[in-house]
mmCIF file of C-alpha atoms in Angstrom:
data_model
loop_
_atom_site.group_PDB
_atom_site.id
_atom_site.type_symbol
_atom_site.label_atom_id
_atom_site.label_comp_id
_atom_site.label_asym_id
_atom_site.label_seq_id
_atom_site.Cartn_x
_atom_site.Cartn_y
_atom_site.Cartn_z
ATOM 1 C CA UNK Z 1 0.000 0.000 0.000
ATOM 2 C CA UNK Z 2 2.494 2.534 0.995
ATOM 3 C CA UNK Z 3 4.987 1.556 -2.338
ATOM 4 C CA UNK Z 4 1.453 2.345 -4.382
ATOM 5 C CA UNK Z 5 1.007 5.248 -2.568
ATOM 6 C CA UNK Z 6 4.766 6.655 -3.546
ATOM 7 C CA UNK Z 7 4.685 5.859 -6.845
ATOM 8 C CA UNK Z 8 1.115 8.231 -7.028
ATOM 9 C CA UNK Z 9 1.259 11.848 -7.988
ATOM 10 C CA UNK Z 10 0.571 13.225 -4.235
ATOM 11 C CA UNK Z 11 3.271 10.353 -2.919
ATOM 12 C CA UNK Z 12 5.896 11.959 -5.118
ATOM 13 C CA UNK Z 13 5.081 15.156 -3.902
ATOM 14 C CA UNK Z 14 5.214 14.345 -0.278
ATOM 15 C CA UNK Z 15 8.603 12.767 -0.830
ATOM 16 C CA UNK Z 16 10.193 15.349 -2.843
ATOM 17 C CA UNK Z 17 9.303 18.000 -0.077
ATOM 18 C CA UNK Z 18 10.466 15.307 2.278
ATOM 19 C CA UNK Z 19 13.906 15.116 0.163
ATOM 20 C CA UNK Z 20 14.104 18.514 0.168
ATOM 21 C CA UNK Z 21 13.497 19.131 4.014
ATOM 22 C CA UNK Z 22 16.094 16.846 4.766
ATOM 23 C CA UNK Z 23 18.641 18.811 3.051
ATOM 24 C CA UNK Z 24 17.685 22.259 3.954
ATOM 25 C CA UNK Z 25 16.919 21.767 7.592
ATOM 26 C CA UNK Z 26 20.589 20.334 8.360
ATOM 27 C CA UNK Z 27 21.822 23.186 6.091
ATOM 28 C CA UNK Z 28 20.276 25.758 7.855
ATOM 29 C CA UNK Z 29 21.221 24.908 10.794
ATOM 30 C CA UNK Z 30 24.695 24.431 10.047
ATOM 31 C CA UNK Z 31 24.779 27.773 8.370
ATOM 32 C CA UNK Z 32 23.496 29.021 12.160
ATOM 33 C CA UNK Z 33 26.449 27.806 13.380
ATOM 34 C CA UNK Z 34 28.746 28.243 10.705
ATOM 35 C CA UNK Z 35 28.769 31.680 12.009
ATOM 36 C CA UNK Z 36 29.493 30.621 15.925
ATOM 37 C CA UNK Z 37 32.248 28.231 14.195
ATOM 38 C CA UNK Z 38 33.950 31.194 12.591
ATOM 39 C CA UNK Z 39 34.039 33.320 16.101
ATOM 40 C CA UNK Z 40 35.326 30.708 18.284
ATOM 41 C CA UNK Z 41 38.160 29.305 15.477
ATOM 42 C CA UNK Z 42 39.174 33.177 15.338
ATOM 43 C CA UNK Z 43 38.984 33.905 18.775
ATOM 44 C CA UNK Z 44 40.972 30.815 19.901
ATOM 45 C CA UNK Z 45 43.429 31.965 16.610
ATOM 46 C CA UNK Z 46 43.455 35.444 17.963
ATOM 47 C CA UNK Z 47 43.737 34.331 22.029
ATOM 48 C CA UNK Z 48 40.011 35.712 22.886
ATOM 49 C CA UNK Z 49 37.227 33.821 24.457
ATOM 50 C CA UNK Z 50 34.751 34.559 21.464
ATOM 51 C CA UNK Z 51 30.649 34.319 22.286
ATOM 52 C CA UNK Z 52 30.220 32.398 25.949
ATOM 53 C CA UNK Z 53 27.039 34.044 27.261
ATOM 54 C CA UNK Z 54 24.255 32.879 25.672
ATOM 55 C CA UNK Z 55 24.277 28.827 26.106
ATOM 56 C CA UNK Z 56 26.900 26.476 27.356
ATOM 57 C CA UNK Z 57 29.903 27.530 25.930
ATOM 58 C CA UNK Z 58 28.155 30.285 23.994
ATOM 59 C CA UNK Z 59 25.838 27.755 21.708
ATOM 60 C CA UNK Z 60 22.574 29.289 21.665
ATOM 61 C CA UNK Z 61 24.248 32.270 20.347
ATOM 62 C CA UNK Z 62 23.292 31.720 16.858
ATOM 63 C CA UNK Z 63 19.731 31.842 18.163
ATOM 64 C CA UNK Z 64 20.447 35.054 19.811
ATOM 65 C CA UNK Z 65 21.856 36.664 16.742
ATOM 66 C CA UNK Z 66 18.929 35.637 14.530
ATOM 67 C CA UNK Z 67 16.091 36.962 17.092
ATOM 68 C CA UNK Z 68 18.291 40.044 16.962
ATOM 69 C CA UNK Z 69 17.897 40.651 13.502
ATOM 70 C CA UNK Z 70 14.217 39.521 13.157
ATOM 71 C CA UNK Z 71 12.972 42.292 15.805
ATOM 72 C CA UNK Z 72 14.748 44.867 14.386
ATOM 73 C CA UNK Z 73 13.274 47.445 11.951
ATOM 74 C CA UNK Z 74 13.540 47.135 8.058
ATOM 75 C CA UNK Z 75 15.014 50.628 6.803
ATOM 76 C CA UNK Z 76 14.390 51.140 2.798
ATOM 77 C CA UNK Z 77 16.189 53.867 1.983
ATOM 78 C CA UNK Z 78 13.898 57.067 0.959
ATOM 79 C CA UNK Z 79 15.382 56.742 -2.816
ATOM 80 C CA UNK Z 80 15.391 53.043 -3.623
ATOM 81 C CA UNK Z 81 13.686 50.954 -5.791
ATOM 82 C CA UNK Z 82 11.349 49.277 -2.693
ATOM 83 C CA UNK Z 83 10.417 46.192 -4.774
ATOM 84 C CA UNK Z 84 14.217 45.368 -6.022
ATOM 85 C CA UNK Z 85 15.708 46.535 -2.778
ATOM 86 C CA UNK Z 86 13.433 43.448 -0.629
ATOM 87 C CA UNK Z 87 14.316 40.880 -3.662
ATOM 88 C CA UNK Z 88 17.879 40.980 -3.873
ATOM 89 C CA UNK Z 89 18.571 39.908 -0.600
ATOM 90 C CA UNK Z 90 15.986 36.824 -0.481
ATOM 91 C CA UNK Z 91 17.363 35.649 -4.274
ATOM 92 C CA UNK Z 92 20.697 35.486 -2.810
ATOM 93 C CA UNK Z 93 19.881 33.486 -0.095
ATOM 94 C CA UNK Z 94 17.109 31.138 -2.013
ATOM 95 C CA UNK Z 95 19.955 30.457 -5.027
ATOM 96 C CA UNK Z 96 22.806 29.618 -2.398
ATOM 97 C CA UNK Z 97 19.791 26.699 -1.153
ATOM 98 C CA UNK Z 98 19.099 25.598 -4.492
ATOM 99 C CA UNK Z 99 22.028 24.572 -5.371
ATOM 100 C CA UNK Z 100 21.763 22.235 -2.836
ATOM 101 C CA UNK Z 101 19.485 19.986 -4.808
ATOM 102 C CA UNK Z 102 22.111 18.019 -6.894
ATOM 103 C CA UNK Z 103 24.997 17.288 -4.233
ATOM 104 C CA UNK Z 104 24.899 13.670 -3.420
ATOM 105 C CA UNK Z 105 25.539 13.253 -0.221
ATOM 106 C CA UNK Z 106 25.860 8.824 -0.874
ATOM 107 C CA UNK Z 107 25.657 7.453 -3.903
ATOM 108 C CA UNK Z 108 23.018 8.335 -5.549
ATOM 109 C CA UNK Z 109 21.660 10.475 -2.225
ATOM 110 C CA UNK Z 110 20.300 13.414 -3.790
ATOM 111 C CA UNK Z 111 17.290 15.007 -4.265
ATOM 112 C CA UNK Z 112 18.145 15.434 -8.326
ATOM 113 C CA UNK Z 113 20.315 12.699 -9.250
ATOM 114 C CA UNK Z 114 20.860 14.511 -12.763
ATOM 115 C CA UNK Z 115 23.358 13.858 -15.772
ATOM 116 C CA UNK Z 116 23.891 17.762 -15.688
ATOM 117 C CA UNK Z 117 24.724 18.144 -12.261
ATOM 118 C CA UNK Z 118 27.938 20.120 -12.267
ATOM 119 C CA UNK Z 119 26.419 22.710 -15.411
ATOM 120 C CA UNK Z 120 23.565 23.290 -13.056
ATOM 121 C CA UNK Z 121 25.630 24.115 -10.205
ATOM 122 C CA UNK Z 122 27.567 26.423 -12.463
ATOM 123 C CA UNK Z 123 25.065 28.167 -13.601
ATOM 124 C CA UNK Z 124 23.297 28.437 -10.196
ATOM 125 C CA UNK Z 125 26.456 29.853 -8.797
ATOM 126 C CA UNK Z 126 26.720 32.616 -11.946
ATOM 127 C CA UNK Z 127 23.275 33.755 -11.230
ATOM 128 C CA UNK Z 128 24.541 34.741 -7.636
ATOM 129 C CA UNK Z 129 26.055 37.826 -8.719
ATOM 130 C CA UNK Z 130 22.830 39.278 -10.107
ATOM 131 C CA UNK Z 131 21.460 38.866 -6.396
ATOM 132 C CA UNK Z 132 24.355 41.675 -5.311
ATOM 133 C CA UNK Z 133 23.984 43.864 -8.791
ATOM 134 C CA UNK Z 134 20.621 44.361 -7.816
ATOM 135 C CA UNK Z 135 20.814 45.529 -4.768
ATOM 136 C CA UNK Z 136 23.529 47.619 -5.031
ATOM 137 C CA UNK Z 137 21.223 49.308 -8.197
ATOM 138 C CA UNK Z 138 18.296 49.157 -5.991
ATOM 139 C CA UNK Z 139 20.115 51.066 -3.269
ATOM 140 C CA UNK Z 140 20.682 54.309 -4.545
ATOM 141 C CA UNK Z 141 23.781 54.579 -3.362
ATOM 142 C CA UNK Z 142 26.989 55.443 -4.841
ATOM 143 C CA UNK Z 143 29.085 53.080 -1.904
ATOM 144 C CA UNK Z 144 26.509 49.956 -2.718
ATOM 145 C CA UNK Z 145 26.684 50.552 -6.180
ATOM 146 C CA UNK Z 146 30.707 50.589 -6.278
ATOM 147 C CA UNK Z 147 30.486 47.502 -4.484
ATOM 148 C CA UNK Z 148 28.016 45.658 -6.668
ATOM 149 C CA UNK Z 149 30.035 46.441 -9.340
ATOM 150 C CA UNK Z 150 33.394 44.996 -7.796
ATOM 151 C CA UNK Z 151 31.187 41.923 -6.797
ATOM 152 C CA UNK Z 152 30.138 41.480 -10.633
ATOM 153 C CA UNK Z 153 33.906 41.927 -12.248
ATOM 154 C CA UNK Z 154 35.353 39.482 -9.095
ATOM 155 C CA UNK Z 155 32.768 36.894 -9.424
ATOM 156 C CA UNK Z 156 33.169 36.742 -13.288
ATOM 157 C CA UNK Z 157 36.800 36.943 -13.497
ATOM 158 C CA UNK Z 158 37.314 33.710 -11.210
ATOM 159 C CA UNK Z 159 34.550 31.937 -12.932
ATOM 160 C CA UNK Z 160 36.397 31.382 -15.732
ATOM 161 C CA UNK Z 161 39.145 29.487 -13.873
ATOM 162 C CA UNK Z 162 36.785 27.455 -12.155
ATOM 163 C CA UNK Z 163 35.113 26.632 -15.168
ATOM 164 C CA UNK Z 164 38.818 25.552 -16.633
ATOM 165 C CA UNK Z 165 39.480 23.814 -13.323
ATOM 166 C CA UNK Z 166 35.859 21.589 -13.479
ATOM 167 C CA UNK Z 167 37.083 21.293 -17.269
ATOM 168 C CA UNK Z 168 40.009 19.373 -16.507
ATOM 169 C CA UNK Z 169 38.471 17.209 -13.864
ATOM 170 C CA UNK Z 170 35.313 15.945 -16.363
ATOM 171 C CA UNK Z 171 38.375 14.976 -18.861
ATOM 172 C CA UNK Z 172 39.409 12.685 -16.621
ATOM 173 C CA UNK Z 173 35.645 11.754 -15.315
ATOM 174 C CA UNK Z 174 33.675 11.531 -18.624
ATOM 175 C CA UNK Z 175 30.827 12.112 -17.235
ATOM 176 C CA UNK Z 176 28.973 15.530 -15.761
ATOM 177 C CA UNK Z 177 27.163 14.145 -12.859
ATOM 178 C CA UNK Z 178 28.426 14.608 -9.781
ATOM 179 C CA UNK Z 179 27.735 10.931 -8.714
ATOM 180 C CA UNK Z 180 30.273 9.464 -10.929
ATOM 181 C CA UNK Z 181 32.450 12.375 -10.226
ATOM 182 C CA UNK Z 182 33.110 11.004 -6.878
ATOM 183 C CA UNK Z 183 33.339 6.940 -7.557
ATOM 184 C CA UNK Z 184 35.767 7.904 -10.240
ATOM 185 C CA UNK Z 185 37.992 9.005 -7.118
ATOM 186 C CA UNK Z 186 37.331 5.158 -5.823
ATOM 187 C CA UNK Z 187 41.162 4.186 -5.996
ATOM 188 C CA UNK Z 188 43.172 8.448 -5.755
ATOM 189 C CA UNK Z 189 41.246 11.447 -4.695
ATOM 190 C CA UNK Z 190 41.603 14.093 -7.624
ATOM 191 C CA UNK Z 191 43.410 16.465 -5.267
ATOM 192 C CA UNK Z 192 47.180 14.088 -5.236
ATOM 193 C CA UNK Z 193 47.092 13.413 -9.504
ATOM 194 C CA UNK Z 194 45.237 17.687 -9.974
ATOM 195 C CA UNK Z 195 47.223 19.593 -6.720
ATOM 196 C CA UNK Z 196 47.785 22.331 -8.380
ATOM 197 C CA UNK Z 197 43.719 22.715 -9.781
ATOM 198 C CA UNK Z 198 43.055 22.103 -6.249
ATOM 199 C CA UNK Z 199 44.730 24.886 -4.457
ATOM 200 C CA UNK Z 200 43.339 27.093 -7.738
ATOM 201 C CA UNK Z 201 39.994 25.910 -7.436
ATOM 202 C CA UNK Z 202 40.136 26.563 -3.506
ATOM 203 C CA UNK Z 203 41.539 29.920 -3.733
ATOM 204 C CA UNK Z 204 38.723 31.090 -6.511
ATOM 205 C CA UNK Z 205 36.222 29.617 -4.450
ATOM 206 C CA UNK Z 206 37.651 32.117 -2.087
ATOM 207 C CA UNK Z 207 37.156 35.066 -4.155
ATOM 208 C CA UNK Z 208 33.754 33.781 -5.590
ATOM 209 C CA UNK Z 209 32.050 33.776 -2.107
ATOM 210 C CA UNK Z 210 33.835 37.068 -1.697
ATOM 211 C CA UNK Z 211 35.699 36.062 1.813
ATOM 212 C CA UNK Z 212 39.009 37.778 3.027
ATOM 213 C CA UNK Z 213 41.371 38.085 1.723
ATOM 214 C CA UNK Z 214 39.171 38.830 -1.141
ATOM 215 C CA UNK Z 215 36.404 40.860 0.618
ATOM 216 C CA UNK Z 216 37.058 43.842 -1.878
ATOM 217 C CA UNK Z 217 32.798 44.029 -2.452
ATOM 218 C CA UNK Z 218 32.353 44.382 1.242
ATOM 219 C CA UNK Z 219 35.693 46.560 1.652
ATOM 220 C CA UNK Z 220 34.670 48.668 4.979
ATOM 221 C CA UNK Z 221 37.770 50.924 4.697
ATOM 222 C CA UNK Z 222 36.436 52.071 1.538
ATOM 223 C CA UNK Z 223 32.641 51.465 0.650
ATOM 224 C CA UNK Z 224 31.361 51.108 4.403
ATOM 225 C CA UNK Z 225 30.099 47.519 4.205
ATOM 226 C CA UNK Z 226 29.926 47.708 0.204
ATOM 227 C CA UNK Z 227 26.345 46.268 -1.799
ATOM 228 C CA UNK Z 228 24.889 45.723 1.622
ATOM 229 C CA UNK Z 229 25.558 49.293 3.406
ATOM 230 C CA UNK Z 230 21.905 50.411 3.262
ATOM 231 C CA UNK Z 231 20.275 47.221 4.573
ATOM 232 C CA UNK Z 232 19.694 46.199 7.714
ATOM 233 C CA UNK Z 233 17.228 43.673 10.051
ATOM 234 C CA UNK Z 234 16.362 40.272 7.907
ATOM 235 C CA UNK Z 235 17.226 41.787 4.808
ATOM 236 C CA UNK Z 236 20.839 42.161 6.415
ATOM 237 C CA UNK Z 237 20.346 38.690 7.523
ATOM 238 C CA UNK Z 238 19.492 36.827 3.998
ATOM 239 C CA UNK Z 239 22.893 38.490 2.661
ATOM 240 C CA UNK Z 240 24.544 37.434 5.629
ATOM 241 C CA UNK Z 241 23.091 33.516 5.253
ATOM 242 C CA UNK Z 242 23.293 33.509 1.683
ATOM 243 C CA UNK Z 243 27.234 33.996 2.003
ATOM 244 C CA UNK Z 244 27.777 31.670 4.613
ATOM 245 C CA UNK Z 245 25.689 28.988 2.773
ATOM 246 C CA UNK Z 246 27.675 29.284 -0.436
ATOM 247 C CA UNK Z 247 30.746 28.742 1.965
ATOM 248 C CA UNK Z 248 28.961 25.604 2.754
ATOM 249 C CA UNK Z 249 28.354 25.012 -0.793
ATOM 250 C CA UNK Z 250 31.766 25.746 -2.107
ATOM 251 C CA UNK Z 251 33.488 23.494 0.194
ATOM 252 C CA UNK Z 252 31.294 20.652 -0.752
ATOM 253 C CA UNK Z 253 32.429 20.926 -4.516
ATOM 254 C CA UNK Z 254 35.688 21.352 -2.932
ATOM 255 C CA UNK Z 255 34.757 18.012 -1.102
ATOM 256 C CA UNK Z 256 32.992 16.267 -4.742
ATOM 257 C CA UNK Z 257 35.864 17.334 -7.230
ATOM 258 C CA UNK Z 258 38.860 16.895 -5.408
ATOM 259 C CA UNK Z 259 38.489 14.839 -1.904
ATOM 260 C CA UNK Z 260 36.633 11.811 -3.271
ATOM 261 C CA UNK Z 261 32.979 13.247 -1.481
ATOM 262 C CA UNK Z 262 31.815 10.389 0.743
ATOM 263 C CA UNK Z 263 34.324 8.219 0.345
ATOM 264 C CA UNK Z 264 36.672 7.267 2.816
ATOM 265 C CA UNK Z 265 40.694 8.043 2.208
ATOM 266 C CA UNK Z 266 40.998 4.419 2.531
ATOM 267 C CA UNK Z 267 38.642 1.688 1.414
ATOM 268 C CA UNK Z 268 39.452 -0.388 4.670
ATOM 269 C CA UNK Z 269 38.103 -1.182 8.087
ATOM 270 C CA UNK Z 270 37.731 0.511 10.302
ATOM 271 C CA UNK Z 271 36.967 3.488 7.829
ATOM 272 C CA UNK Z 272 34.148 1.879 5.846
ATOM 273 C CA UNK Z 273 32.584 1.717 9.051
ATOM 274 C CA UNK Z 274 31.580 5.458 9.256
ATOM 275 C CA UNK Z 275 28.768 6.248 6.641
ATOM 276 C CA UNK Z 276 29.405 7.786 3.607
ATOM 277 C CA UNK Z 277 27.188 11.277 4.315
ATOM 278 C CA UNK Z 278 29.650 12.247 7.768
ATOM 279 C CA UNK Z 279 33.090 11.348 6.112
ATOM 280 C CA UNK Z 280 31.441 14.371 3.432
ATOM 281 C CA UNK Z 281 30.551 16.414 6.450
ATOM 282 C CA UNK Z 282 33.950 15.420 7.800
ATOM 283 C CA UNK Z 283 35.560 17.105 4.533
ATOM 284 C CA UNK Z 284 33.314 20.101 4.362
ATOM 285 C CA UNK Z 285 34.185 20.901 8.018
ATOM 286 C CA UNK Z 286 37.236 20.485 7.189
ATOM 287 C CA UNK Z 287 37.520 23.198 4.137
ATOM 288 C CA UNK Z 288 35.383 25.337 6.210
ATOM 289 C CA UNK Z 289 38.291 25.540 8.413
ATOM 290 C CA UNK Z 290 40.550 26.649 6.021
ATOM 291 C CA UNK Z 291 37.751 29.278 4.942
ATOM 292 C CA UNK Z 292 38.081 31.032 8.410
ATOM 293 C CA UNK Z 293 42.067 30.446 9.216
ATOM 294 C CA UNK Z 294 42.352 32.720 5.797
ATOM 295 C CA UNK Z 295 40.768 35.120 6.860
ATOM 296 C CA UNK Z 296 42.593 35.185 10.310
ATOM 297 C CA UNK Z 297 45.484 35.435 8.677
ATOM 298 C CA UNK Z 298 45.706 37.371 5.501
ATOM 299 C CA UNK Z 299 45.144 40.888 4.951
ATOM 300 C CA UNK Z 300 43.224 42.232 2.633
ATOM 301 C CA UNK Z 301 44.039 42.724 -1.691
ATOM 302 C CA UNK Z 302 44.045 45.633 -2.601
ATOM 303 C CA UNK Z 303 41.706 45.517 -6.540
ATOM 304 C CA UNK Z 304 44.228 45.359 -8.737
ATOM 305 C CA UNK Z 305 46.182 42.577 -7.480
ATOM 306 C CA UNK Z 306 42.697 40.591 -7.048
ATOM 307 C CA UNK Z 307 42.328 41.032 -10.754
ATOM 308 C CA UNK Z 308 46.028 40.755 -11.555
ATOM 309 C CA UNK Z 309 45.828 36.945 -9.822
ATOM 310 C CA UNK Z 310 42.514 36.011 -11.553
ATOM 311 C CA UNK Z 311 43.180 37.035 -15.047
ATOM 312 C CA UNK Z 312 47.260 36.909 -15.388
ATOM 313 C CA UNK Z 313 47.716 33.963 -13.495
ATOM 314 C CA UNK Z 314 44.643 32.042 -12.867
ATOM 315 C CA UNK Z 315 43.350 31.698 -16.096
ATOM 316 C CA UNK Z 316 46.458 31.040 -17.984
ATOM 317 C CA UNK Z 317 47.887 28.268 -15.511
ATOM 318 C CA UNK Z 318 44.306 26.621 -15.975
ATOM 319 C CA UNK Z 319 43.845 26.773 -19.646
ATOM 320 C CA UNK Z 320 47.646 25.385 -19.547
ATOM 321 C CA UNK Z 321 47.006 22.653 -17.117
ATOM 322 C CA UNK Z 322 43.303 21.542 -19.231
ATOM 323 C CA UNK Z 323 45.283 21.531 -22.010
ATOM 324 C CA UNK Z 324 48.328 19.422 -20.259
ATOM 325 C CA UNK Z 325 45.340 17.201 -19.200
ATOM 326 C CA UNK Z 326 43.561 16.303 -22.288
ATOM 327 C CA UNK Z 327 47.080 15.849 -23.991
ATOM 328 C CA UNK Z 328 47.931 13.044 -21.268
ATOM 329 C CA UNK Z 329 44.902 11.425 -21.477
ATOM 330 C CA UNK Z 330 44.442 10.970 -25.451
ATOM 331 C CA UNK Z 331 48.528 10.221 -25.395
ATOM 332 C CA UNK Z 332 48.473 7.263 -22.810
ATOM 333 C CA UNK Z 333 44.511 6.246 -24.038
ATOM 334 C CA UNK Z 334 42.878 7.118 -20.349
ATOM 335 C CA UNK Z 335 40.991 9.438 -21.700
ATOM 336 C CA UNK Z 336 37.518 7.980 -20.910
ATOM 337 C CA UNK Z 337 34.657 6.926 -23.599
ATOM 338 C CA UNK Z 338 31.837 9.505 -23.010
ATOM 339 C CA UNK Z 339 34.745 12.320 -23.599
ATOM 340 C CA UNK Z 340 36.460 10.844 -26.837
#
């Protein structure tokens, strides 16, 4: 009865919206405290206590920050556009969960198993930028405006690498779902054969969520808190989730291109023993880490050396390196079926 039920119209319904609960709810929450995870690593980096009022060892304080910003007052500037101003923030925020539909967390755990996976998560992740155009636009203001602008020329300029980087990785794949991305990293994770496209891809994912050291859309010395300065309350708070779920998101490509998903590093006992999904939360943790002991440690680049690194040394190392790739592949006949 129940199997007849699922395989009914309503039945798939129900079970999509129960797929889909059972990745946002866990993703929500860890954005929450994502944010706690950032100001206790920091503090401990930077010999402070960090948050230890609200909760046993300051853990409701996620809680406390999110009550904050849903009783305060909205502000709309007296010049913006009222519609675009509210819509920004929430598209944002809705695109960084979207993406979430095609990451397997098993194999074949995912609420869109799809042969496209990786294109869709590209072009998810390109739309992101039109979420800070707009409301820097929508603003009226010349600092959000400047801001939205840098956010547009960053975002695209390390797209293209990443793009290259994914490029090389599906040679050696032949296949653009993200499911057979990972078992192809059954025997060597990506990241010992591709180091090099690792650290790349890393470092652009870096500058594509806009986190220090390349902040320069935020940039308080300059632009006061950059496409963002006008908004406050929730609105404040989508931007602020929407870039701490794309951290989320960006380390679990990091985790599905290069460091073999939910795979264990060995294939042995006792590591098969831990399921698949925590040895990928293991790994996102993990890059998440190395999100927030950046920006403990580097300073700030000034524009021109962001764009300097994106375009004169980015790009060109990762056209060379596809190139080097698909050259290897065709020369020692690795080069799998679906690509040739």
């Amino acid at each position: 009865m129940a199997d007849f039920f699922f395989h009914t119209l309503a039945g798939q319904l129900i079970l999509m919206v129960l797929e889909t609960l059972a990745v946002l709810v866990p993703l929500l929450i860890g954005v929450a405290y994502l944010t706690l995870m950032e100001r206790k690593v920091m503090a401990a980096m930077q010999l402070r206590r960090g948050p230890n009022v609200n909760g046993i060892f300051g853990l409701l304080q996620a809680f406390a920050d999110a009550i904050k910003m849903i009783t305060k007052e909205t502000i709309i500037p007296a010049g913006a556009n009222r519609f675009l101003f509210l819509f920004a923030p929430f598209l944002t925020f809705s695109l960084a969960m979207t993406a979430w539909a095609v990451i397997p967390t098993g194999n074949g755990l995912a609420v869109a198993n799809i042969n496209v996976g990786i294109l869709y998560l590209l072009a998810i992740s390109s739309l992101g930028v039109y979420g800070m155009l707009i409301a820097g636009w929508a603003s009226n203001s010349k600092y959000a405006f400047l801001g939205s602008l840098r956010s547009a020329a960053q975002m695209v300029s390390y797209e293209v690498s990443i793009g290259l980087v994914i490029v090389s990785v599906l040679l050696a794949v032949g296949s653009l779902n993200l499911n057979d991305i990972v078992l192809a990293q059954r025997h060597i994770w990506f990241c010992v054969p591709m180091f090099p496209m690792f650290i790349l891809f890393f470092i652009s994912a870096l500058a594509e969520t806009n986190r220090a050291p390349f902040d320069l859309p935020e940039g308080e010395s300059e632009l006061v808190a950059g496409f963002f300065v006008e908004y406050s309350s929730l609105s404040f708070g989508l931007f602020f989730l929407g870039e701490y779920a794309n951290m989320i998101l960006m380390s679990g490509m990091v985790s599905i291109l290069f460091l073999g998903g939910w795979l264990p590093p060995l294939g042995i006992a006792p590591l098969t023993w831990i399921p698949g999904p925590l040895w990928l939360i293991a790994k996102i943790l993990f890059c998440l880490f190395v999100f927030i002991w950046t920006r403990a440690t580097f300073p700030r680049f000034r524009y021109d050396q962001l764009m300097r690194l994106g375009w004169k040394v980015f790009l060109p190392f990762s056209l060379l390196w596809m190139i080097a790739t698909a050259g290897f592949l065709l020369a020692t006949g690795l080069l799998p079926q679906g690509v040739s």
